[in-house]
Amino acid sequence: MRSRPSPTGSSALTRSRVRLDQPRADRRRLLPVYDPEAFGRLSERVARFLGTGRFIVWMTLVIVVWVLWNVFAPAHLRWDEYPFIFLTLMLSLQASYAAPLILLAQNRQDDRDRVNLEQDRKQNERSIADTEYLTREIAALRMGLGEVATRDWIRSEFQDLIKEMDERRMFPAGE
């Protein structure tokens, strides 16, 4: 099969082809690229810190220093007068970032718990299957032992034979 010449005069075979054995070149993106795993780990660290007494102590100290500074500092050095609107804004901003980070950390923990639960369930199924197999094997061994000659049974058979031989010697059959 021959290729038709292109309108420019070159054949289709000379055009550049898309190579399927090589990765595509990265395209420019409008949004920044981030690693979701790294962001998740960061959110877990933040959530872990927000749930500690250390955070509460630091937050309390910052708020106390903020209020004391803006009440007792010279007027030209104060940045947030009495109703402390800027402090309220900062606390709202902190809460607006903390809540989603805590939820993200909880979702990641739920995912880990779900995976662990599934692994535990599979392990329990394997343990139950192994236990059932071993139970069947033990039952088969017990049934098989019922047909096997034990040491005591062999000893009693020998004793019966010895008695029978002694009786024959005492009372020979031909006398």
N, C-alpha and C. Protein backbone atom coordinates (compact mmCIF):
# COMPACT_ATOMS: atom_id res chain seq x y z
N MET A 1 0.84 -1.16 0.00
CA MET A 1 0.00 0.00 0.00
C MET A 1 0.89 1.24 0.00
N ARG A 2 0.61 2.12 -0.91
CA ARG A 2 1.42 3.33 -1.04
C ARG A 2 0.72 4.49 -0.35
N SER A 3 1.50 5.36 0.22
CA SER A 3 0.91 6.53 0.87
C SER A 3 0.75 7.64 -0.16
N ARG A 4 -0.28 8.41 0.02
CA ARG A 4 -0.51 9.53 -0.90
C ARG A 4 0.40 10.68 -0.49
N PRO A 5 0.86 11.42 -1.43
CA PRO A 5 1.68 12.58 -1.08
C PRO A 5 0.83 13.65 -0.41
N SER A 6 1.44 14.35 0.51
CA SER A 6 0.74 15.41 1.22
C SER A 6 0.66 16.63 0.32
N PRO A 7 -0.21 17.59 0.69
CA PRO A 7 -0.33 18.77 -0.16
C PRO A 7 0.98 19.54 -0.31
N THR A 8 1.89 19.42 0.63
CA THR A 8 3.16 20.15 0.52
C THR A 8 4.15 19.42 -0.35
N GLY A 9 3.82 18.22 -0.75
CA GLY A 9 4.72 17.49 -1.63
C GLY A 9 5.50 16.41 -0.93
N SER A 10 5.56 16.37 0.38
CA SER A 10 6.30 15.31 1.08
C SER A 10 5.36 14.16 1.35
N SER A 11 5.91 13.00 1.42
CA SER A 11 5.07 11.82 1.66
C SER A 11 4.72 11.71 3.14
N ALA A 12 3.72 10.88 3.45
CA ALA A 12 3.27 10.70 4.83
C ALA A 12 4.34 10.04 5.68
N LEU A 13 5.23 9.33 5.04
CA LEU A 13 6.27 8.63 5.79
C LEU A 13 7.32 9.58 6.35
N THR A 14 7.47 10.75 5.77
CA THR A 14 8.51 11.66 6.25
C THR A 14 8.01 12.57 7.37
N ARG A 15 6.69 12.62 7.58
CA ARG A 15 6.17 13.44 8.68
C ARG A 15 6.60 12.84 10.01
N SER A 16 6.72 13.68 11.02
CA SER A 16 7.11 13.15 12.33
C SER A 16 5.95 12.34 12.92
N ARG A 17 6.27 11.25 13.48
CA ARG A 17 5.28 10.37 14.07
C ARG A 17 5.34 10.47 15.59
N VAL A 18 4.24 10.13 16.19
CA VAL A 18 4.20 10.08 17.65
C VAL A 18 4.85 8.78 18.07
N ARG A 19 5.84 8.88 18.92
CA ARG A 19 6.53 7.67 19.39
C ARG A 19 5.76 7.09 20.55
N LEU A 20 5.34 5.87 20.43
CA LEU A 20 4.57 5.23 21.49
C LEU A 20 5.46 4.56 22.53
N ASP A 21 6.74 4.43 22.22
CA ASP A 21 7.66 3.79 23.15
C ASP A 21 8.34 4.79 24.08
N GLN A 22 8.00 6.05 23.98
CA GLN A 22 8.60 7.08 24.82
C GLN A 22 7.50 7.89 25.50
N PRO A 23 7.75 8.34 26.72
CA PRO A 23 6.73 9.15 27.40
C PRO A 23 6.57 10.50 26.72
N ARG A 24 5.39 11.05 26.85
CA ARG A 24 5.13 12.37 26.28
C ARG A 24 5.88 13.43 27.06
N ALA A 25 6.15 14.52 26.39
CA ALA A 25 6.77 15.66 27.07
C ALA A 25 5.73 16.29 27.98
N ASP A 26 6.18 16.81 29.12
CA ASP A 26 5.27 17.44 30.06
C ASP A 26 4.64 18.67 29.42
N ARG A 27 3.35 18.80 29.66
CA ARG A 27 2.64 19.99 29.18
C ARG A 27 2.68 21.06 30.26
N ARG A 28 2.55 22.27 29.83
CA ARG A 28 2.45 23.36 30.81
C ARG A 28 1.08 23.29 31.44
N ARG A 29 1.03 23.54 32.71
CA ARG A 29 -0.24 23.48 33.42
C ARG A 29 -0.57 24.84 33.99
N LEU A 30 -1.85 25.10 34.07
CA LEU A 30 -2.28 26.37 34.63
C LEU A 30 -2.19 26.37 36.15
N LEU A 31 -2.47 25.23 36.75
CA LEU A 31 -2.42 25.12 38.21
C LEU A 31 -1.10 24.50 38.64
N PRO A 32 -0.62 24.84 39.82
CA PRO A 32 0.63 24.23 40.28
C PRO A 32 0.44 22.74 40.55
N VAL A 33 1.50 21.98 40.35
CA VAL A 33 1.48 20.55 40.58
C VAL A 33 2.01 20.29 41.99
N TYR A 34 1.34 19.42 42.72
CA TYR A 34 1.78 19.10 44.06
C TYR A 34 1.65 17.60 44.28
N ASP A 35 2.38 17.11 45.24
CA ASP A 35 2.33 15.69 45.58
C ASP A 35 1.25 15.49 46.63
N PRO A 36 0.15 14.79 46.30
CA PRO A 36 -0.94 14.63 47.27
C PRO A 36 -0.49 13.87 48.52
N GLU A 37 0.44 12.94 48.37
CA GLU A 37 0.93 12.19 49.54
C GLU A 37 1.68 13.11 50.49
N ALA A 38 2.53 13.97 49.94
CA ALA A 38 3.29 14.89 50.79
C ALA A 38 2.34 15.87 51.47
N PHE A 39 1.34 16.34 50.75
CA PHE A 39 0.36 17.25 51.34
C PHE A 39 -0.42 16.54 52.44
N GLY A 40 -0.76 15.28 52.21
CA GLY A 40 -1.48 14.50 53.23
C GLY A 40 -0.65 14.31 54.48
N ARG A 41 0.65 14.01 54.29
CA ARG A 41 1.52 13.84 55.46
C ARG A 41 1.64 15.16 56.24
N LEU A 42 1.75 16.28 55.50
CA LEU A 42 1.82 17.58 56.16
C LEU A 42 0.53 17.84 56.94
N SER A 43 -0.60 17.54 56.35
CA SER A 43 -1.87 17.77 57.05
C SER A 43 -1.97 16.91 58.30
N GLU A 44 -1.45 15.70 58.24
CA GLU A 44 -1.47 14.85 59.44
C GLU A 44 -0.58 15.41 60.53
N ARG A 45 0.57 15.94 60.15
CA ARG A 45 1.45 16.54 61.16
C ARG A 45 0.79 17.76 61.79
N VAL A 46 0.16 18.60 60.96
CA VAL A 46 -0.51 19.79 61.49
C VAL A 46 -1.65 19.37 62.41
N ALA A 47 -2.47 18.40 61.96
CA ALA A 47 -3.60 17.95 62.78
C ALA A 47 -3.11 17.34 64.08
N ARG A 48 -2.01 16.59 64.01
CA ARG A 48 -1.45 16.00 65.23
C ARG A 48 -0.99 17.08 66.19
N PHE A 49 -0.39 18.16 65.66
CA PHE A 49 0.06 19.26 66.52
C PHE A 49 -1.13 20.03 67.09
N LEU A 50 -2.17 20.24 66.27
CA LEU A 50 -3.35 20.98 66.75
C LEU A 50 -4.07 20.24 67.86
N GLY A 51 -3.87 18.96 67.97
CA GLY A 51 -4.54 18.18 69.00
C GLY A 51 -3.72 17.99 70.26
N THR A 52 -2.70 18.80 70.46
CA THR A 52 -1.85 18.64 71.64
C THR A 52 -2.05 19.78 72.62
N GLY A 53 -1.64 19.53 73.84
CA GLY A 53 -1.66 20.57 74.85
C GLY A 53 -0.66 21.66 74.54
N ARG A 54 0.43 21.30 73.89
CA ARG A 54 1.46 22.29 73.52
C ARG A 54 0.84 23.38 72.63
N PHE A 55 0.00 22.96 71.66
CA PHE A 55 -0.64 23.95 70.79
C PHE A 55 -1.54 24.88 71.61
N ILE A 56 -2.31 24.32 72.51
CA ILE A 56 -3.21 25.14 73.33
C ILE A 56 -2.42 26.14 74.17
N VAL A 57 -1.31 25.69 74.74
CA VAL A 57 -0.48 26.61 75.54
C VAL A 57 0.08 27.72 74.66
N TRP A 58 0.64 27.37 73.50
CA TRP A 58 1.20 28.39 72.60
C TRP A 58 0.12 29.34 72.11
N MET A 59 -1.04 28.80 71.73
CA MET A 59 -2.12 29.65 71.26
C MET A 59 -2.58 30.60 72.36
N THR A 60 -2.68 30.11 73.58
CA THR A 60 -3.08 30.95 74.71
C THR A 60 -2.05 32.04 74.95
N LEU A 61 -0.76 31.69 74.90
CA LEU A 61 0.30 32.69 75.10
C LEU A 61 0.25 33.76 74.02
N VAL A 62 0.05 33.37 72.77
CA VAL A 62 -0.02 34.35 71.68
C VAL A 62 -1.19 35.29 71.89
N ILE A 63 -2.33 34.73 72.24
CA ILE A 63 -3.52 35.58 72.43
C ILE A 63 -3.33 36.52 73.62
N VAL A 64 -2.78 36.02 74.72
CA VAL A 64 -2.54 36.87 75.91
C VAL A 64 -1.56 37.98 75.57
N VAL A 65 -0.46 37.64 74.89
CA VAL A 65 0.53 38.67 74.52
C VAL A 65 -0.11 39.67 73.57
N TRP A 66 -0.88 39.20 72.61
CA TRP A 66 -1.57 40.07 71.65
C TRP A 66 -2.46 41.08 72.39
N VAL A 67 -3.30 40.56 73.29
CA VAL A 67 -4.25 41.42 74.00
C VAL A 67 -3.49 42.39 74.90
N LEU A 68 -2.51 41.90 75.67
CA LEU A 68 -1.76 42.78 76.57
C LEU A 68 -1.02 43.86 75.79
N TRP A 69 -0.40 43.49 74.67
CA TRP A 69 0.33 44.47 73.88
C TRP A 69 -0.61 45.55 73.36
N ASN A 70 -1.77 45.11 72.84
CA ASN A 70 -2.69 46.08 72.25
C ASN A 70 -3.49 46.87 73.28
N VAL A 71 -3.37 46.53 74.55
CA VAL A 71 -4.02 47.30 75.61
C VAL A 71 -3.00 48.23 76.27
N PHE A 72 -1.80 47.73 76.57
CA PHE A 72 -0.84 48.49 77.38
C PHE A 72 0.32 49.10 76.59
N ALA A 73 0.51 48.77 75.35
CA ALA A 73 1.62 49.35 74.56
C ALA A 73 1.30 50.80 74.22
N PRO A 74 2.31 51.58 73.92
CA PRO A 74 2.05 52.97 73.49
C PRO A 74 1.12 52.98 72.27
N ALA A 75 0.31 53.97 72.17
CA ALA A 75 -0.75 54.03 71.15
C ALA A 75 -0.22 53.89 69.73
N HIS A 76 0.94 54.48 69.45
CA HIS A 76 1.45 54.41 68.07
C HIS A 76 2.02 53.02 67.73
N LEU A 77 2.23 52.11 68.73
CA LEU A 77 2.74 50.77 68.47
C LEU A 77 1.64 49.70 68.45
N ARG A 78 0.43 50.08 68.78
CA ARG A 78 -0.68 49.13 68.78
C ARG A 78 -1.16 48.90 67.34
N TRP A 79 -1.44 47.66 67.01
CA TRP A 79 -1.94 47.37 65.67
C TRP A 79 -3.38 46.88 65.67
N ASP A 80 -3.94 46.59 66.87
CA ASP A 80 -5.31 46.06 66.94
C ASP A 80 -5.96 46.60 68.21
N GLU A 81 -6.76 47.65 68.06
CA GLU A 81 -7.39 48.28 69.22
C GLU A 81 -8.48 47.40 69.81
N TYR A 82 -9.09 47.87 70.88
CA TYR A 82 -9.92 47.06 71.78
C TYR A 82 -10.86 46.01 71.17
N PRO A 83 -11.70 46.21 70.28
CA PRO A 83 -12.54 45.03 69.97
C PRO A 83 -11.73 43.89 69.35
N PHE A 84 -10.44 44.15 69.09
CA PHE A 84 -9.51 43.12 68.60
C PHE A 84 -10.06 42.43 67.35
N ILE A 85 -10.44 43.20 66.38
CA ILE A 85 -11.01 42.66 65.14
C ILE A 85 -9.95 41.90 64.36
N PHE A 86 -8.72 42.39 64.36
CA PHE A 86 -7.66 41.69 63.64
C PHE A 86 -7.36 40.34 64.30
N LEU A 87 -7.40 40.29 65.63
CA LEU A 87 -7.21 39.02 66.35
C LEU A 87 -8.32 38.04 65.98
N THR A 88 -9.55 38.54 65.92
CA THR A 88 -10.67 37.68 65.53
C THR A 88 -10.48 37.16 64.11
N LEU A 89 -10.02 38.03 63.24
CA LEU A 89 -9.75 37.62 61.86
C LEU A 89 -8.67 36.55 61.80
N MET A 90 -7.60 36.73 62.57
CA MET A 90 -6.51 35.74 62.58
C MET A 90 -6.99 34.39 63.13
N LEU A 91 -7.78 34.44 64.19
CA LEU A 91 -8.30 33.18 64.76
C LEU A 91 -9.26 32.50 63.78
N SER A 92 -10.06 33.27 63.08
CA SER A 92 -10.97 32.70 62.08
C SER A 92 -10.16 32.09 60.93
N LEU A 93 -9.12 32.78 60.52
CA LEU A 93 -8.27 32.26 59.45
C LEU A 93 -7.60 30.95 59.87
N GLN A 94 -7.09 30.94 61.10
CA GLN A 94 -6.46 29.72 61.61
C GLN A 94 -7.48 28.58 61.66
N ALA A 95 -8.69 28.85 62.11
CA ALA A 95 -9.72 27.81 62.19
C ALA A 95 -10.15 27.36 60.80
N SER A 96 -10.20 28.28 59.84
CA SER A 96 -10.63 27.91 58.49
C SER A 96 -9.61 27.01 57.81
N TYR A 97 -8.34 27.10 58.19
CA TYR A 97 -7.34 26.18 57.65
C TYR A 97 -7.23 24.90 58.49
N ALA A 98 -7.43 25.03 59.77
CA ALA A 98 -7.27 23.86 60.65
C ALA A 98 -8.35 22.82 60.39
N ALA A 99 -9.59 23.26 60.22
CA ALA A 99 -10.69 22.30 60.06
C ALA A 99 -10.51 21.39 58.84
N PRO A 100 -10.23 21.92 57.64
CA PRO A 100 -10.03 21.00 56.51
C PRO A 100 -8.80 20.12 56.66
N LEU A 101 -7.73 20.65 57.28
CA LEU A 101 -6.55 19.82 57.47
C LEU A 101 -6.85 18.66 58.42
N ILE A 102 -7.62 18.94 59.46
CA ILE A 102 -7.99 17.88 60.40
C ILE A 102 -8.88 16.85 59.70
N LEU A 103 -9.82 17.32 58.88
CA LEU A 103 -10.69 16.38 58.14
C LEU A 103 -9.87 15.54 57.16
N LEU A 104 -8.92 16.14 56.49
CA LEU A 104 -8.07 15.39 55.57
C LEU A 104 -7.28 14.33 56.32
N ALA A 105 -6.73 14.70 57.46
CA ALA A 105 -5.97 13.73 58.26
C ALA A 105 -6.89 12.59 58.73
N GLN A 106 -8.12 12.92 59.12
CA GLN A 106 -9.06 11.88 59.55
C GLN A 106 -9.42 10.96 58.39
N ASN A 107 -9.62 11.52 57.20
CA ASN A 107 -9.93 10.69 56.04
C ASN A 107 -8.78 9.75 55.72
N ARG A 108 -7.55 10.24 55.80
CA ARG A 108 -6.40 9.37 55.55
C ARG A 108 -6.32 8.27 56.60
N GLN A 109 -6.62 8.62 57.86
CA GLN A 109 -6.61 7.60 58.91
C GLN A 109 -7.72 6.58 58.67
N ASP A 110 -8.89 7.03 58.23
CA ASP A 110 -9.97 6.10 57.90
C ASP A 110 -9.56 5.15 56.78
N ASP A 111 -8.86 5.68 55.77
CA ASP A 111 -8.39 4.83 54.68
C ASP A 111 -7.41 3.78 55.20
N ARG A 112 -6.48 4.21 56.06
CA ARG A 112 -5.52 3.24 56.63
C ARG A 112 -6.24 2.20 57.48
N ASP A 113 -7.21 2.65 58.27
CA ASP A 113 -7.97 1.70 59.10
C ASP A 113 -8.73 0.71 58.24
N ARG A 114 -9.30 1.18 57.14
CA ARG A 114 -10.05 0.30 56.24
C ARG A 114 -9.12 -0.76 55.63
N VAL A 115 -7.92 -0.36 55.23
CA VAL A 115 -6.96 -1.31 54.66
C VAL A 115 -6.53 -2.31 55.73
N ASN A 116 -6.25 -1.83 56.94
CA ASN A 116 -5.86 -2.73 58.03
C ASN A 116 -6.97 -3.70 58.38
N LEU A 117 -8.21 -3.20 58.38
CA LEU A 117 -9.36 -4.07 58.67
C LEU A 117 -9.49 -5.15 57.61
N GLU A 118 -9.30 -4.79 56.36
CA GLU A 118 -9.39 -5.78 55.27
C GLU A 118 -8.27 -6.82 55.39
N GLN A 119 -7.06 -6.38 55.73
CA GLN A 119 -5.95 -7.31 55.92
C GLN A 119 -6.21 -8.23 57.11
N ASP A 120 -6.75 -7.68 58.20
CA ASP A 120 -7.08 -8.51 59.36
C ASP A 120 -8.16 -9.53 59.02
N ARG A 121 -9.16 -9.11 58.24
CA ARG A 121 -10.23 -10.02 57.84
C ARG A 121 -9.68 -11.17 56.99
N LYS A 122 -8.79 -10.85 56.06
CA LYS A 122 -8.19 -11.90 55.23
C LYS A 122 -7.33 -12.83 56.08
N GLN A 123 -6.58 -12.27 57.02
CA GLN A 123 -5.75 -13.10 57.90
C GLN A 123 -6.63 -14.01 58.75
N ASN A 124 -7.75 -13.49 59.25
CA ASN A 124 -8.67 -14.32 60.03
C ASN A 124 -9.26 -15.44 59.19
N GLU A 125 -9.60 -15.14 57.94
CA GLU A 125 -10.12 -16.18 57.05
C GLU A 125 -9.08 -17.27 56.83
N ARG A 126 -7.81 -16.87 56.63
CA ARG A 126 -6.74 -17.86 56.45
C ARG A 126 -6.56 -18.69 57.72
N SER A 127 -6.63 -18.04 58.86
CA SER A 127 -6.47 -18.76 60.13
C SER A 127 -7.61 -19.76 60.33
N ILE A 128 -8.82 -19.35 60.01
CA ILE A 128 -9.96 -20.26 60.15
C ILE A 128 -9.81 -21.43 59.19
N ALA A 129 -9.41 -21.16 57.95
CA ALA A 129 -9.21 -22.24 56.98
C ALA A 129 -8.11 -23.19 57.45
N ASP A 130 -7.01 -22.65 57.97
CA ASP A 130 -5.93 -23.50 58.47
C ASP A 130 -6.40 -24.34 59.66
N THR A 131 -7.17 -23.73 60.55
CA THR A 131 -7.68 -24.46 61.72
C THR A 131 -8.61 -25.59 61.29
N GLU A 132 -9.49 -25.30 60.33
CA GLU A 132 -10.40 -26.33 59.84
C GLU A 132 -9.62 -27.47 59.18
N TYR A 133 -8.59 -27.13 58.41
CA TYR A 133 -7.77 -28.15 57.77
C TYR A 133 -7.08 -29.02 58.82
N LEU A 134 -6.48 -28.37 59.81
CA LEU A 134 -5.80 -29.14 60.86
C LEU A 134 -6.78 -30.01 61.65
N THR A 135 -7.99 -29.52 61.87
CA THR A 135 -9.01 -30.30 62.57
C THR A 135 -9.36 -31.55 61.76
N ARG A 136 -9.53 -31.38 60.46
CA ARG A 136 -9.82 -32.54 59.61
C ARG A 136 -8.67 -33.54 59.61
N GLU A 137 -7.45 -33.03 59.57
CA GLU A 137 -6.29 -33.91 59.58
C GLU A 137 -6.20 -34.70 60.89
N ILE A 138 -6.44 -34.02 62.01
CA ILE A 138 -6.41 -34.70 63.32
C ILE A 138 -7.50 -35.76 63.38
N ALA A 139 -8.69 -35.43 62.87
CA ALA A 139 -9.78 -36.41 62.86
C ALA A 139 -9.40 -37.61 62.00
N ALA A 140 -8.78 -37.38 60.86
CA ALA A 140 -8.35 -38.49 59.99
C ALA A 140 -7.29 -39.34 60.68
N LEU A 141 -6.36 -38.69 61.39
CA LEU A 141 -5.34 -39.44 62.12
C LEU A 141 -5.96 -40.29 63.22
N ARG A 142 -6.94 -39.75 63.93
CA ARG A 142 -7.60 -40.52 64.99
C ARG A 142 -8.32 -41.72 64.40
N MET A 143 -8.99 -41.51 63.27
CA MET A 143 -9.69 -42.63 62.63
C MET A 143 -8.68 -43.67 62.17
N GLY A 144 -7.56 -43.18 61.63
CA GLY A 144 -6.52 -44.12 61.17
C GLY A 144 -5.88 -44.86 62.32
N LEU A 145 -5.72 -44.22 63.45
CA LEU A 145 -5.12 -44.89 64.61
C LEU A 145 -6.01 -45.99 65.16
N GLY A 146 -7.30 -45.90 64.91
CA GLY A 146 -8.19 -46.97 65.35
C GLY A 146 -7.88 -48.28 64.64
N GLU A 147 -7.29 -48.21 63.47
CA GLU A 147 -6.97 -49.41 62.68
C GLU A 147 -5.51 -49.81 62.82
N VAL A 148 -4.69 -49.06 63.54
CA VAL A 148 -3.27 -49.34 63.66
C VAL A 148 -3.04 -50.14 64.95
N ALA A 149 -2.12 -51.08 64.84
CA ALA A 149 -1.77 -51.90 66.00
C ALA A 149 -0.91 -51.07 66.95
N THR A 150 -1.37 -50.95 68.19
CA THR A 150 -0.62 -50.19 69.18
C THR A 150 0.32 -51.14 69.93
N ARG A 151 1.20 -50.59 70.69
CA ARG A 151 2.16 -51.38 71.46
C ARG A 151 1.45 -52.28 72.48
N ASP A 152 0.45 -51.74 73.15
CA ASP A 152 -0.29 -52.53 74.14
C ASP A 152 -1.04 -53.68 73.48
N TRP A 153 -1.62 -53.41 72.33
CA TRP A 153 -2.36 -54.49 71.64
C TRP A 153 -1.41 -55.61 71.21
N ILE A 154 -0.24 -55.21 70.65
CA ILE A 154 0.75 -56.22 70.23
C ILE A 154 1.23 -57.01 71.44
N ARG A 155 1.48 -56.35 72.56
CA ARG A 155 1.92 -57.03 73.79
C ARG A 155 0.87 -58.03 74.26
N SER A 156 -0.38 -57.61 74.24
CA SER A 156 -1.44 -58.55 74.69
C SER A 156 -1.55 -59.74 73.74
N GLU A 157 -1.37 -59.53 72.45
CA GLU A 157 -1.41 -60.64 71.49
C GLU A 157 -0.25 -61.61 71.75
N PHE A 158 0.94 -61.07 72.00
CA PHE A 158 2.08 -61.93 72.32
C PHE A 158 1.83 -62.72 73.60
N GLN A 159 1.28 -62.07 74.59
CA GLN A 159 0.99 -62.78 75.83
C GLN A 159 -0.02 -63.89 75.61
N ASP A 160 -1.04 -63.64 74.80
CA ASP A 160 -2.01 -64.69 74.47
C ASP A 160 -1.34 -65.84 73.74
N LEU A 161 -0.43 -65.55 72.82
CA LEU A 161 0.29 -66.61 72.09
C LEU A 161 1.18 -67.41 73.02
N ILE A 162 1.85 -66.72 73.93
CA ILE A 162 2.73 -67.43 74.89
C ILE A 162 1.91 -68.35 75.77
N LYS A 163 0.75 -67.89 76.24
CA LYS A 163 -0.13 -68.74 77.06
C LYS A 163 -0.57 -69.95 76.27
N GLU A 164 -0.95 -69.70 75.03
CA GLU A 164 -1.42 -70.81 74.19
C GLU A 164 -0.31 -71.82 73.96
N MET A 165 0.93 -71.36 73.77
CA MET A 165 2.05 -72.27 73.56
C MET A 165 2.37 -73.04 74.84
N ASP A 166 2.27 -72.36 75.99
CA ASP A 166 2.50 -73.04 77.26
C ASP A 166 1.45 -74.11 77.50
N GLU A 167 0.23 -73.82 77.18
CA GLU A 167 -0.85 -74.80 77.36
C GLU A 167 -0.62 -76.01 76.45
N ARG A 168 -0.15 -75.81 75.26
CA ARG A 168 0.10 -76.91 74.35
C ARG A 168 1.26 -77.77 74.84
N ARG A 169 2.24 -77.19 75.49
CA ARG A 169 3.37 -77.96 76.01
C ARG A 169 2.93 -78.81 77.19
N MET A 170 2.06 -78.26 78.01
CA MET A 170 1.60 -79.01 79.16
C MET A 170 0.67 -80.13 78.76
N PHE A 171 -0.19 -79.84 77.84
CA PHE A 171 -1.13 -80.85 77.36
C PHE A 171 -0.90 -81.07 75.87
N PRO A 172 0.07 -81.92 75.54
CA PRO A 172 0.30 -82.16 74.12
C PRO A 172 -0.95 -82.74 73.47
N ALA A 173 -1.17 -82.45 72.27
CA ALA A 173 -2.39 -82.84 71.56
C ALA A 173 -2.42 -84.34 71.29
N GLY A 174 -1.29 -84.97 71.18
CA GLY A 174 -1.25 -86.39 70.84
C GLY A 174 -1.28 -87.29 72.05
N GLU A 175 -1.34 -86.93 73.24
CA GLU A 175 -1.27 -87.83 74.38
C GLU A 175 -2.55 -88.41 74.75
